mmCIF file with all atom_site columns, C-alpha atoms in Angstrom:
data_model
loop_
_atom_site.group_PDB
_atom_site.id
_atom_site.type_symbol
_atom_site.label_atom_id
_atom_site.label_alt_id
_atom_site.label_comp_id
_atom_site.label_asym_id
_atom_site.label_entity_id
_atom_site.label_seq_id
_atom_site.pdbx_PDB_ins_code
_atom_site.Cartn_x
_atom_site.Cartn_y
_atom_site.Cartn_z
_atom_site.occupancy
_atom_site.B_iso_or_equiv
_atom_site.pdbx_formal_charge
_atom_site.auth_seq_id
_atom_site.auth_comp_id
_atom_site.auth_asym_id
_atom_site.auth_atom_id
_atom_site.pdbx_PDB_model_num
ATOM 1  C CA . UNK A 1 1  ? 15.268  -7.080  12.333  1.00 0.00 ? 1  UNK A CA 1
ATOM 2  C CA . UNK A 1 2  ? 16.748  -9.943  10.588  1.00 0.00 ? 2  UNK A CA 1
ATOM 3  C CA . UNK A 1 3  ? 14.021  -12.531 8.320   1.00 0.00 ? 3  UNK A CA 1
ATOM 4  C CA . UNK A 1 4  ? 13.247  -15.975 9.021   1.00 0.00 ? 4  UNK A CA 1
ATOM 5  C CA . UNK A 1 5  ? 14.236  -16.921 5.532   1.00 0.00 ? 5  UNK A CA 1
ATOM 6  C CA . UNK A 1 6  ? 13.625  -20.526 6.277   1.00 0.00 ? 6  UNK A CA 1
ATOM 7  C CA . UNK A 1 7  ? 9.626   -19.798 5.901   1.00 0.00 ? 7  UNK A CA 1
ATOM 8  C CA . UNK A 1 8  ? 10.100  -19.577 2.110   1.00 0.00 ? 8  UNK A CA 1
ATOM 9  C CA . UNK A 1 9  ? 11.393  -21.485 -0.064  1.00 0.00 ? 9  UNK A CA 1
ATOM 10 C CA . UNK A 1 10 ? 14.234  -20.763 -3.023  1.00 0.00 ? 10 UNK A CA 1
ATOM 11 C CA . UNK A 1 11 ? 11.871  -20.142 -5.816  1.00 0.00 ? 11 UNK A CA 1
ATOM 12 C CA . UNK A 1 12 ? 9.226   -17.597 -2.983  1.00 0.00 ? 12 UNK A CA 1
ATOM 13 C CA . UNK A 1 13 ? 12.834  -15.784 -3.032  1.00 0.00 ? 13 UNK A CA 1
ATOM 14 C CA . UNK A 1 14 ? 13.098  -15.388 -6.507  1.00 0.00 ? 14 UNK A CA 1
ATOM 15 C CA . UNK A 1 15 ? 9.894   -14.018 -6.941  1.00 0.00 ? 15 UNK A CA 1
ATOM 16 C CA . UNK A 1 16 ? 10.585  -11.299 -3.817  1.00 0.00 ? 16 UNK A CA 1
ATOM 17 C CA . UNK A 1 17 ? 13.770  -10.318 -6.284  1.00 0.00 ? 17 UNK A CA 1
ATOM 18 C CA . UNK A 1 18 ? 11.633  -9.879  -9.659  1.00 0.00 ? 18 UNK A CA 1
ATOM 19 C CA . UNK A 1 19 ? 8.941   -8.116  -7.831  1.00 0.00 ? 19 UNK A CA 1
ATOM 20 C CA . UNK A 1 20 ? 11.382  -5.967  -5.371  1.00 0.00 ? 20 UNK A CA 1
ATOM 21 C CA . UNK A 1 21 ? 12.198  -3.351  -8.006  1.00 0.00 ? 21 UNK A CA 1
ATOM 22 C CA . UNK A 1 22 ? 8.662   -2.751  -10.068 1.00 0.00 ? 22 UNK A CA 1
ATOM 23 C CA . UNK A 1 23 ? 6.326   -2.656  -6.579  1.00 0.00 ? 23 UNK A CA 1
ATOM 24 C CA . UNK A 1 24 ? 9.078   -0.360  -4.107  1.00 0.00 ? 24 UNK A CA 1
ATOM 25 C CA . UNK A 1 25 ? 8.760   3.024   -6.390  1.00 0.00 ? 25 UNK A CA 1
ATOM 26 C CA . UNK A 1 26 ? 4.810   2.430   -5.600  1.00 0.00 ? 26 UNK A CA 1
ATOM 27 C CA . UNK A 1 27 ? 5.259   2.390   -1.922  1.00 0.00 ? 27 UNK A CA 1
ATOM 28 C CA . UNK A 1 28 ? 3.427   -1.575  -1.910  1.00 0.00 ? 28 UNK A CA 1
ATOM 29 C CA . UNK A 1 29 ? 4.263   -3.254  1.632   1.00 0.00 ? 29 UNK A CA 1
ATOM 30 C CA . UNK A 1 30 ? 4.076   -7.214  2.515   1.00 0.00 ? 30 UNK A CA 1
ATOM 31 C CA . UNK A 1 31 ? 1.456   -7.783  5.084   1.00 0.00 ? 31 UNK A CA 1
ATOM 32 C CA . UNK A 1 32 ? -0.701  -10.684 6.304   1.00 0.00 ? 32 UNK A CA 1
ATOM 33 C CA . UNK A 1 33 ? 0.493   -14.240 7.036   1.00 0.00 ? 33 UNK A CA 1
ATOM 34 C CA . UNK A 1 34 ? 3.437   -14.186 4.991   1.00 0.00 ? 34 UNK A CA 1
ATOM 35 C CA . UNK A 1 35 ? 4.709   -10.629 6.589   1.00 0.00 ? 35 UNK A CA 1
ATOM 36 C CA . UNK A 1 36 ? 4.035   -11.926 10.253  1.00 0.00 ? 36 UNK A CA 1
ATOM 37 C CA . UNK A 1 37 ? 5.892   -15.613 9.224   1.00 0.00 ? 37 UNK A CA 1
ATOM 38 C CA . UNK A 1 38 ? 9.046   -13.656 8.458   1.00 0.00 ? 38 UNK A CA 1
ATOM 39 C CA . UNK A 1 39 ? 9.455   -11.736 11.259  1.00 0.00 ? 39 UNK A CA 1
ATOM 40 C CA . UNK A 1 40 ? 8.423   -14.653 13.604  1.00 0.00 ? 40 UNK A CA 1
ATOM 41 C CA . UNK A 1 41 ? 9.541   -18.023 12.202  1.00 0.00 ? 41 UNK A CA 1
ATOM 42 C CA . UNK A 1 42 ? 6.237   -19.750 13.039  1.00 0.00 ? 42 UNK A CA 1
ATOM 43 C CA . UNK A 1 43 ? 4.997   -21.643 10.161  1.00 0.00 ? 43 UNK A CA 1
ATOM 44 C CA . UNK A 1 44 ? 5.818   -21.803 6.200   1.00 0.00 ? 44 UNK A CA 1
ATOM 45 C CA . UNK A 1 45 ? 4.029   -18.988 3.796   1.00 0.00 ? 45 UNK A CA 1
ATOM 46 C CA . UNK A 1 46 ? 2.317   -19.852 0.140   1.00 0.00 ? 46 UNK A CA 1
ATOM 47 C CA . UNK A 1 47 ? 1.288   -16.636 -0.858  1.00 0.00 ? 47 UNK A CA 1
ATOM 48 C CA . UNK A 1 48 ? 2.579   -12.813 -0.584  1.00 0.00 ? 48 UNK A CA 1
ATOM 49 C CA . UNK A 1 49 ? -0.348  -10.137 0.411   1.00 0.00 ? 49 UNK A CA 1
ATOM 50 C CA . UNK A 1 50 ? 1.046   -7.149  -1.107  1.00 0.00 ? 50 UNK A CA 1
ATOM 51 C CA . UNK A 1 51 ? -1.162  -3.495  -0.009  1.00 0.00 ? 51 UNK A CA 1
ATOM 52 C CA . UNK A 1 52 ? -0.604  0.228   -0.540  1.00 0.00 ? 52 UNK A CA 1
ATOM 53 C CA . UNK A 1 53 ? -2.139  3.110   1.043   1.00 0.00 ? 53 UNK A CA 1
ATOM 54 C CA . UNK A 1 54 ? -2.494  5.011   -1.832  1.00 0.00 ? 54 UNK A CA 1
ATOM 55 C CA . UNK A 1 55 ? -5.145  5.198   -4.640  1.00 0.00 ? 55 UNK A CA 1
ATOM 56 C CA . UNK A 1 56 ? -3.886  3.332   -7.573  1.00 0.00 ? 56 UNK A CA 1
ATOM 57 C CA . UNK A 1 57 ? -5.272  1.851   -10.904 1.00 0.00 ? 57 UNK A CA 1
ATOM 58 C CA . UNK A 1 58 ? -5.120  -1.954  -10.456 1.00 0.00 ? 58 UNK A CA 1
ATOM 59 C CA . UNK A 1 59 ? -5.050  -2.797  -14.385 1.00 0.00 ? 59 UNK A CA 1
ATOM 60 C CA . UNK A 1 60 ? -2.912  0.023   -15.288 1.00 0.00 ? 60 UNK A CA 1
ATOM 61 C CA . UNK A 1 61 ? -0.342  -1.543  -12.383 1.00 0.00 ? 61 UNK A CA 1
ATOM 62 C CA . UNK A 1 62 ? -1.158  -5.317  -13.527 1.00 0.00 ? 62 UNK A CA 1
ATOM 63 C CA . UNK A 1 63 ? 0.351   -4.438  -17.313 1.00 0.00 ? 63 UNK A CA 1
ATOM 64 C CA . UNK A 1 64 ? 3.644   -2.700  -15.749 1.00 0.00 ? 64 UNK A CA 1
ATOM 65 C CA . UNK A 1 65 ? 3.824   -5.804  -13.629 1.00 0.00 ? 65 UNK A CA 1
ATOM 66 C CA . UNK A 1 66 ? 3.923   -8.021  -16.700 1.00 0.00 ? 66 UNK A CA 1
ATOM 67 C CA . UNK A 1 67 ? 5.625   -5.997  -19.137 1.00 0.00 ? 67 UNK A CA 1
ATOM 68 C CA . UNK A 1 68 ? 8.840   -6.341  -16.007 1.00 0.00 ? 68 UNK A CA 1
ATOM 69 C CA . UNK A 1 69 ? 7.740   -9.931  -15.126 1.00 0.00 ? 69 UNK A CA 1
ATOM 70 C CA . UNK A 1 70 ? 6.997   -11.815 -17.996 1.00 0.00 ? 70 UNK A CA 1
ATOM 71 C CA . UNK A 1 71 ? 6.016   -14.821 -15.765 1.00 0.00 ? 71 UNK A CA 1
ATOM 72 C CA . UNK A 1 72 ? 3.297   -12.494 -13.612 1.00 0.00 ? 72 UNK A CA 1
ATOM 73 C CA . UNK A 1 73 ? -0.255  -14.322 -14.748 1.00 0.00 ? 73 UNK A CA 1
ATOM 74 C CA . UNK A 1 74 ? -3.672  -12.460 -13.906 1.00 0.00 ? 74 UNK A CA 1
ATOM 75 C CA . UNK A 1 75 ? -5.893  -15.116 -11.790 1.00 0.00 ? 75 UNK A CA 1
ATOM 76 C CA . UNK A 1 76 ? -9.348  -12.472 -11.517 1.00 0.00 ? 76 UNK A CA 1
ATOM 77 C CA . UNK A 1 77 ? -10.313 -9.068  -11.696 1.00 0.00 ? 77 UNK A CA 1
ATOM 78 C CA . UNK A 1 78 ? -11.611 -7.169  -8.537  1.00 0.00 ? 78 UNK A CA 1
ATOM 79 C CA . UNK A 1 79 ? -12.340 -3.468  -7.969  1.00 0.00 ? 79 UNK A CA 1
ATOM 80 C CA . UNK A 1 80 ? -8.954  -2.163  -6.703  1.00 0.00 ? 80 UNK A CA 1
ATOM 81 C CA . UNK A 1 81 ? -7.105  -5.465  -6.290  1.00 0.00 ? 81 UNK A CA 1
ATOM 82 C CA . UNK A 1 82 ? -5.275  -7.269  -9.053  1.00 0.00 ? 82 UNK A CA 1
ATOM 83 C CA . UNK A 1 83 ? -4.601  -11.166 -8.019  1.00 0.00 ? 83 UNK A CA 1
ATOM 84 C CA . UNK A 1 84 ? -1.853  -12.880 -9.519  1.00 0.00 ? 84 UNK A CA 1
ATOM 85 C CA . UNK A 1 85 ? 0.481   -15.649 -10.091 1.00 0.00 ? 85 UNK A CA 1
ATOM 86 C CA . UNK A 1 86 ? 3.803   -15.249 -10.918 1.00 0.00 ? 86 UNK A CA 1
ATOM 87 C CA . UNK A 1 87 ? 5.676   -18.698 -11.860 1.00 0.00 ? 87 UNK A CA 1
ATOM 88 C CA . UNK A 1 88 ? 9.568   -19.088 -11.081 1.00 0.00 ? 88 UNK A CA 1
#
């Protein structure tokens, strides 16, 4: 299946790159609006909903995350989800 690359815009792609390599050895997978916009074309995305199936330790993930992605930025702390920003 080819993407709808057109729902994202240049800097959303640059974030997919930095991300790519740190979240694929986890087995994370892009779901929700965003995942559904790039398959169908429908309407633009803001935000990526990343999951995994597995137990995992949300900080310990979070400082990995930043130590690869300098830009990542915590936004809250929830039991077993780690919100974020990343910024360019």
């Amino acid at each position: 299946m080819k993407f709808k690359r057109e729902i994202l815009v240049e800097p959303q792609w640059q974030v997919l790159r930095k991300i790519g390599p740190v979240i694929t050895p986890h087995n994370f997978y892009l779901g929700g609006g965003t995942a559904i916009a790039l398959q169908l074309g429908h309407r633009r995305s803001v935000d990526f909903d990343w999951f995994i199936a597995d137990d995992f330790d949300p900080l310990s993930f979070a400082q990995r995350l930043r130590e690869q992605v300098p830009s990542f930025r915590y936004t809250h702390h929830a039991k077993s989800q780690r919100p974020g920003v990343i910024v360019g």
